[in-house]
Amino acid sequence: MAIITLTTDFGEKDHFTGATKGAIYSELPNVTIVDISHNVRPFNVPEAAYIIENAYRSFPKGTIHIIGIDSELNVENKHIAMLLDDHYFICANNGIMSMICSEIAPSKIVEINIHDKMQTCFTVLDVFVKVACHIARGGKLEVVGKPINSIKPINNLKPYVNEERTKIIGRVIYIDNYGNVITNVRKSFFETVQKGRKFEITARQYKFKTIYNKYCEFINFDIPKADRQDEGKGIVLFNSGGFLEIAMYKSDSNTHGSAATLMGFQVRDTIGIDFIKAPSKPPNETIYFNT
């Protein structure tokens, strides 16, 4: 049985998501449809790229992923279908796949060319659904498009490293539901530049000298729970997707705050990582945010 996922910026209010699902079921009554997210910020390609990269691997091979972000067809925004890592992706050629493609090379890419067969201003419903259902029936990509060799990149998707390789400049690419700030610095890239050196991460006026492996790693469980005062501590870690993340332990943007609200970070803001050759004084490994 085919699985089709949906990632869009449609939100929950309008008819777009329901209409898209109805069109799929009209063609494939037995298909399984999974909503990854419909709350991507409108036209936010990097945010959608981060979400789909961290979601798709949990699905079985052969899953078809429809990505409806900035998908209106024009001469600068063509549509593509791609086979990558044994998954199919259908989206606009607006850079949304470049994050995944920087790690894994696509097996096949086609530029969709079936638009002349239909009248549409809702391309996710009329075009992406048709392509997804064609693939789900076992159809080949070449039937719905012409092969191409490359896709558009997202600007500033990769972090900058200076010529001396003593500094990385990263950018915030996503802020999650907990207010955690995710950057474009991958663990693999960080370790390649670091080469065992000590470091200092600068995020606005805050500085960090330790990267944790999980949120609770800094807690001293030998201290009675009532005396720990763990909530509100700022930490840096590599998250489950392998991206450098600035977080606050058990954060809540609506109550005591989060890394994003207390530090004032927004998407596209920068962070700096400086690598230090000389031995340094043991760092204070956690930071308290004042609320």
Short mmCIF file of C-alpha atoms in Angstrom, two decimals:
data_model
loop_
_atom_site.label_atom_id
_atom_site.label_comp_id
_atom_site.label_asym_id
_atom_site.label_seq_id
_atom_site.Cartn_x
_atom_site.Cartn_y
_atom_site.Cartn_z
CA MET A 1 0.00 0.00 0.00
CA ALA A 2 1.40 3.40 -1.01
CA ILE A 3 2.18 6.12 1.53
CA ILE A 4 1.96 9.79 0.56
CA THR A 5 3.08 12.50 3.00
CA LEU A 6 2.11 16.17 2.96
CA THR A 7 4.27 19.09 4.10
CA THR A 8 2.77 22.51 3.36
CA ASP A 9 2.29 26.07 4.57
CA PHE A 10 -1.51 25.73 4.18
CA GLY A 11 -2.27 26.07 7.91
CA GLU A 12 -5.39 24.62 9.51
CA LYS A 13 -8.06 27.21 8.63
CA ASP A 14 -8.49 26.93 4.87
CA HIS A 15 -9.73 24.18 2.59
CA PHE A 16 -6.41 23.51 0.87
CA THR A 17 -5.26 20.53 2.95
CA GLY A 18 -8.64 18.81 2.87
CA ALA A 19 -9.03 19.34 -0.86
CA THR A 20 -5.57 17.91 -1.52
CA LYS A 21 -6.34 14.80 0.52
CA GLY A 22 -9.71 14.42 -1.22
CA ALA A 23 -8.05 14.56 -4.64
CA ILE A 24 -5.58 11.84 -3.62
CA TYR A 25 -8.31 9.58 -2.23
CA SER A 26 -10.38 10.09 -5.40
CA GLU A 27 -7.55 8.52 -7.39
CA LEU A 28 -6.22 6.06 -4.79
CA PRO A 29 -8.90 5.07 -2.26
CA ASN A 30 -6.58 2.70 -0.39
CA VAL A 31 -3.58 5.01 -0.06
CA THR A 32 -2.23 6.08 3.33
CA ILE A 33 -1.84 9.85 3.73
CA VAL A 34 0.36 11.23 6.52
CA ASP A 35 0.51 14.90 7.51
CA ILE A 36 4.07 15.87 8.39
CA SER A 37 3.24 19.55 8.91
CA HIS A 38 0.88 22.20 7.57
CA ASN A 39 2.22 24.92 9.85
CA VAL A 40 5.39 25.85 7.98
CA ARG A 41 5.60 29.63 7.93
CA PRO A 42 4.30 30.89 4.56
CA PHE A 43 6.89 30.59 1.79
CA ASN A 44 9.64 29.67 4.28
CA VAL A 45 11.75 27.31 2.20
CA PRO A 46 14.59 26.69 4.74
CA GLU A 47 12.09 25.86 7.48
CA ALA A 48 10.32 23.34 5.25
CA ALA A 49 13.65 21.86 4.16
CA TYR A 50 14.65 21.27 7.79
CA ILE A 51 11.30 19.64 8.62
CA ILE A 52 11.23 17.29 5.63
CA GLU A 53 14.88 16.25 6.06
CA ASN A 54 14.27 15.25 9.66
CA ALA A 55 10.97 13.49 8.94
CA TYR A 56 11.39 11.51 5.73
CA ARG A 57 13.89 8.93 7.02
CA SER A 58 11.31 7.58 9.48
CA PHE A 59 9.08 6.44 6.60
CA PRO A 60 9.45 3.21 4.60
CA LYS A 61 11.43 3.19 1.38
CA GLY A 62 9.24 4.09 -1.56
CA THR A 63 7.23 6.72 0.34
CA ILE A 64 6.10 9.69 -1.77
CA HIS A 65 6.52 13.15 -0.22
CA ILE A 66 4.49 16.10 -1.52
CA ILE A 67 5.98 19.45 -0.41
CA GLY A 68 3.67 22.39 -1.00
CA ILE A 69 5.78 25.45 -0.18
CA ASP A 70 6.11 28.38 -2.60
CA SER A 71 4.82 26.09 -5.30
CA GLU A 72 3.14 28.48 -7.76
CA LEU A 73 4.48 27.73 -11.24
CA ASN A 74 6.37 30.44 -13.09
CA VAL A 75 9.45 30.73 -15.30
CA GLU A 76 11.71 30.96 -12.23
CA ASN A 77 9.88 28.39 -10.12
CA LYS A 78 9.52 25.16 -12.07
CA HIS A 79 8.30 21.89 -10.55
CA ILE A 80 10.40 18.77 -9.99
CA ALA A 81 10.03 15.15 -8.95
CA MET A 82 13.01 13.38 -7.47
CA LEU A 83 14.10 9.92 -6.40
CA LEU A 84 16.53 10.23 -3.49
CA ASP A 85 17.49 7.67 -0.85
CA ASP A 86 14.72 5.41 -2.24
CA HIS A 87 12.10 8.08 -1.46
CA TYR A 88 10.16 10.23 -3.94
CA PHE A 89 9.85 14.00 -3.51
CA ILE A 90 7.52 16.30 -5.44
CA CYS A 91 7.98 20.04 -4.98
CA ALA A 92 8.95 23.33 -6.57
CA ASN A 93 12.55 23.76 -7.71
CA ASN A 94 13.10 26.58 -5.22
CA GLY A 95 15.98 25.15 -3.19
CA ILE A 96 13.80 23.16 -0.83
CA MET A 97 15.63 19.90 -1.59
CA SER A 98 19.16 21.32 -1.49
CA MET A 99 19.59 20.62 2.24
CA ILE A 100 19.01 16.89 1.77
CA CYS A 101 20.92 16.83 -1.53
CA SER A 102 23.99 18.30 0.18
CA GLU A 103 24.24 15.03 2.12
CA ILE A 104 22.81 12.46 -0.34
CA ALA A 105 22.94 12.62 -4.15
CA PRO A 106 19.61 12.09 -5.94
CA SER A 107 19.25 8.99 -8.09
CA LYS A 108 17.00 10.79 -10.57
CA ILE A 109 15.46 14.26 -11.04
CA VAL A 110 12.87 15.32 -13.60
CA GLU A 111 11.33 18.70 -14.34
CA ILE A 112 7.59 18.11 -14.42
CA ASN A 113 6.05 18.96 -17.80
CA ILE A 114 2.39 17.87 -17.62
CA HIS A 115 1.02 21.34 -16.87
CA ASP A 116 -0.28 21.85 -20.41
CA LYS A 117 -2.71 18.98 -19.84
CA MET A 118 -4.62 20.83 -17.10
CA GLN A 119 -5.95 24.25 -16.17
CA THR A 120 -4.82 25.12 -12.66
CA CYS A 121 -3.87 27.82 -10.20
CA PHE A 122 -3.64 25.29 -7.34
CA THR A 123 -0.63 23.29 -8.43
CA VAL A 124 -0.31 21.14 -5.32
CA LEU A 125 -3.85 19.85 -5.86
CA ASP A 126 -3.82 19.57 -9.64
CA VAL A 127 -0.18 18.77 -10.49
CA PHE A 128 1.61 17.36 -7.45
CA VAL A 129 -1.29 15.02 -6.66
CA LYS A 130 -1.34 13.69 -10.24
CA VAL A 131 2.39 13.03 -10.13
CA ALA A 132 2.21 11.39 -6.70
CA CYS A 133 -0.62 9.08 -7.76
CA HIS A 134 1.24 8.20 -10.97
CA ILE A 135 4.28 7.18 -8.91
CA ALA A 136 2.12 5.29 -6.42
CA ARG A 137 0.73 3.17 -9.28
CA GLY A 138 4.27 2.24 -10.29
CA GLY A 139 4.72 4.90 -12.97
CA LYS A 140 8.14 6.16 -14.03
CA LEU A 141 9.33 9.70 -13.45
CA GLU A 142 10.26 10.11 -17.13
CA VAL A 143 6.55 9.92 -18.04
CA VAL A 144 5.75 13.13 -16.10
CA GLY A 145 8.93 15.12 -16.72
CA LYS A 146 12.21 15.56 -18.52
CA PRO A 147 15.45 14.53 -16.78
CA ILE A 148 17.62 17.32 -15.33
CA ASN A 149 20.98 17.16 -13.54
CA SER A 150 20.81 19.87 -10.91
CA ILE A 151 18.47 21.86 -8.67
CA LYS A 152 18.47 25.36 -7.23
CA PRO A 153 20.39 25.89 -3.98
CA ILE A 154 19.25 27.79 -0.90
CA ASN A 155 21.50 30.77 -0.21
CA ASN A 156 23.24 30.74 3.17
CA LEU A 157 22.26 27.14 3.81
CA LYS A 158 25.84 26.14 4.56
CA PRO A 159 27.81 27.71 7.42
CA TYR A 160 30.84 29.87 6.66
CA VAL A 161 34.33 28.92 7.83
CA ASN A 162 37.24 31.35 7.53
CA GLU A 163 40.42 30.61 5.61
CA GLU A 164 42.41 29.86 8.77
CA ARG A 165 39.62 27.47 9.89
CA THR A 166 39.51 29.12 13.31
CA LYS A 167 35.93 30.36 13.10
CA ILE A 168 32.54 29.13 11.90
CA ILE A 169 29.66 31.52 11.26
CA GLY A 170 26.32 29.73 11.34
CA ARG A 171 22.74 30.87 10.84
CA VAL A 172 19.47 30.09 12.56
CA ILE A 173 17.36 28.06 10.12
CA TYR A 174 14.51 26.93 12.36
CA ILE A 175 12.83 27.62 15.70
CA ASP A 176 10.83 24.66 16.96
CA ASN A 177 7.64 24.43 19.02
CA TYR A 178 9.64 24.59 22.25
CA GLY A 179 11.46 27.76 21.20
CA ASN A 180 14.71 25.88 20.62
CA VAL A 181 17.00 27.61 18.12
CA ILE A 182 18.35 25.30 15.39
CA THR A 183 21.32 26.40 13.29
CA ASN A 184 22.72 25.22 9.97
CA VAL A 185 25.87 23.84 11.64
CA ARG A 186 25.85 20.06 11.34
CA LYS A 187 27.76 17.87 13.77
CA SER A 188 29.81 16.32 10.94
CA PHE A 189 30.85 19.76 9.66
CA PHE A 190 31.67 21.02 13.16
CA GLU A 191 33.90 18.04 13.93
CA THR A 192 35.71 18.33 10.59
CA VAL A 193 36.67 21.93 11.38
CA GLN A 194 37.19 21.45 15.13
CA LYS A 195 39.77 18.65 14.97
CA GLY A 196 39.69 18.23 18.74
CA ARG A 197 40.24 21.91 19.61
CA LYS A 198 38.45 23.72 22.42
CA PHE A 199 35.83 26.20 21.31
CA GLU A 200 33.54 29.02 22.36
CA ILE A 201 30.08 29.53 20.90
CA THR A 202 28.76 33.10 20.85
CA ALA A 203 25.01 33.58 20.55
CA ARG A 204 24.21 37.26 20.98
CA GLN A 205 25.62 38.17 24.42
CA TYR A 206 25.69 34.56 25.62
CA LYS A 207 28.70 32.27 25.43
CA PHE A 208 28.88 28.47 25.63
CA LYS A 209 31.91 26.20 25.87
CA THR A 210 30.22 22.82 26.11
CA ILE A 211 28.03 20.92 23.66
CA TYR A 212 25.84 18.24 25.20
CA ASN A 213 24.53 15.04 23.63
CA LYS A 214 21.02 15.33 25.12
CA TYR A 215 18.94 17.87 27.02
CA CYS A 216 19.27 16.34 30.50
CA GLU A 217 22.98 15.52 30.29
CA PHE A 218 24.03 18.55 32.37
CA ILE A 219 21.80 17.62 35.33
CA ASN A 220 23.48 16.42 38.49
CA PHE A 221 21.12 13.63 39.53
CA ASP A 222 23.00 13.27 42.83
CA ILE A 223 21.36 16.52 43.97
CA PRO A 224 17.79 16.14 45.34
CA LYS A 225 15.28 17.09 42.66
CA ALA A 226 13.78 19.92 44.74
CA ASP A 227 17.21 21.59 44.99
CA ARG A 228 18.39 21.38 41.40
CA GLN A 229 16.72 24.41 39.77
CA ASP A 230 17.32 22.89 36.34
CA GLU A 231 14.55 24.70 34.47
CA GLY A 232 15.76 27.85 32.80
CA LYS A 233 19.28 26.68 32.09
CA GLY A 234 20.59 27.43 28.63
CA ILE A 235 22.40 24.61 26.85
CA VAL A 236 23.86 23.79 23.46
CA LEU A 237 23.60 20.33 21.93
CA PHE A 238 23.52 18.47 18.65
CA ASN A 239 19.88 17.51 18.22
CA SER A 240 18.45 14.27 16.87
CA GLY A 241 18.91 15.54 13.31
CA GLY A 242 22.59 16.31 13.90
CA PHE A 243 22.19 20.11 13.90
CA LEU A 244 23.67 22.47 16.48
CA GLU A 245 20.83 23.69 18.70
CA ILE A 246 20.59 26.30 21.44
CA ALA A 247 17.93 25.31 23.93
CA MET A 248 16.59 25.95 27.38
CA TYR A 249 15.85 22.97 29.59
CA LYS A 250 12.08 22.31 29.72
CA SER A 251 11.34 25.58 27.96
CA ASP A 252 7.90 27.03 27.27
CA SER A 253 7.63 30.24 25.26
CA ASN A 254 4.20 30.93 26.76
CA THR A 255 5.27 30.76 30.43
CA HIS A 256 8.86 31.05 31.67
CA GLY A 257 10.30 31.53 28.19
CA SER A 258 12.56 29.75 25.75
CA ALA A 259 15.94 30.11 24.11
CA ALA A 260 14.33 32.02 21.23
CA THR A 261 12.23 34.42 23.32
CA LEU A 262 14.83 35.11 26.01
CA MET A 263 17.73 35.50 23.61
CA GLY A 264 15.69 37.27 20.95
CA PHE A 265 16.73 35.00 18.08
CA GLN A 266 14.96 34.96 14.74
CA VAL A 267 15.46 32.84 11.64
CA ARG A 268 18.55 33.97 9.67
CA ASP A 269 20.30 35.42 12.74
CA THR A 270 23.95 34.39 13.10
CA ILE A 271 26.01 32.59 15.72
CA GLY A 272 29.79 32.34 15.94
CA ILE A 273 32.04 29.44 16.90
CA ASP A 274 35.68 30.25 17.69
CA PHE A 275 38.25 27.48 18.00
CA ILE A 276 40.98 27.91 20.58
CA LYS A 277 44.46 26.36 20.33
CA ALA A 278 45.78 27.12 23.81
CA PRO A 279 44.40 25.31 26.88
CA SER A 280 41.62 27.28 28.48
CA LYS A 281 40.16 27.52 31.94
CA PRO A 282 37.37 24.96 32.53
CA PRO A 283 34.15 26.63 31.39
CA ASN A 284 30.99 27.32 33.30
CA GLU A 285 28.95 24.74 31.45
CA THR A 286 25.47 26.19 31.88
CA ILE A 287 23.91 29.62 31.71
CA TYR A 288 20.88 30.85 33.62
CA PHE A 289 18.47 33.07 31.75
CA ASN A 290 16.92 35.82 33.83
CA THR A 291 13.15 35.95 33.47
#
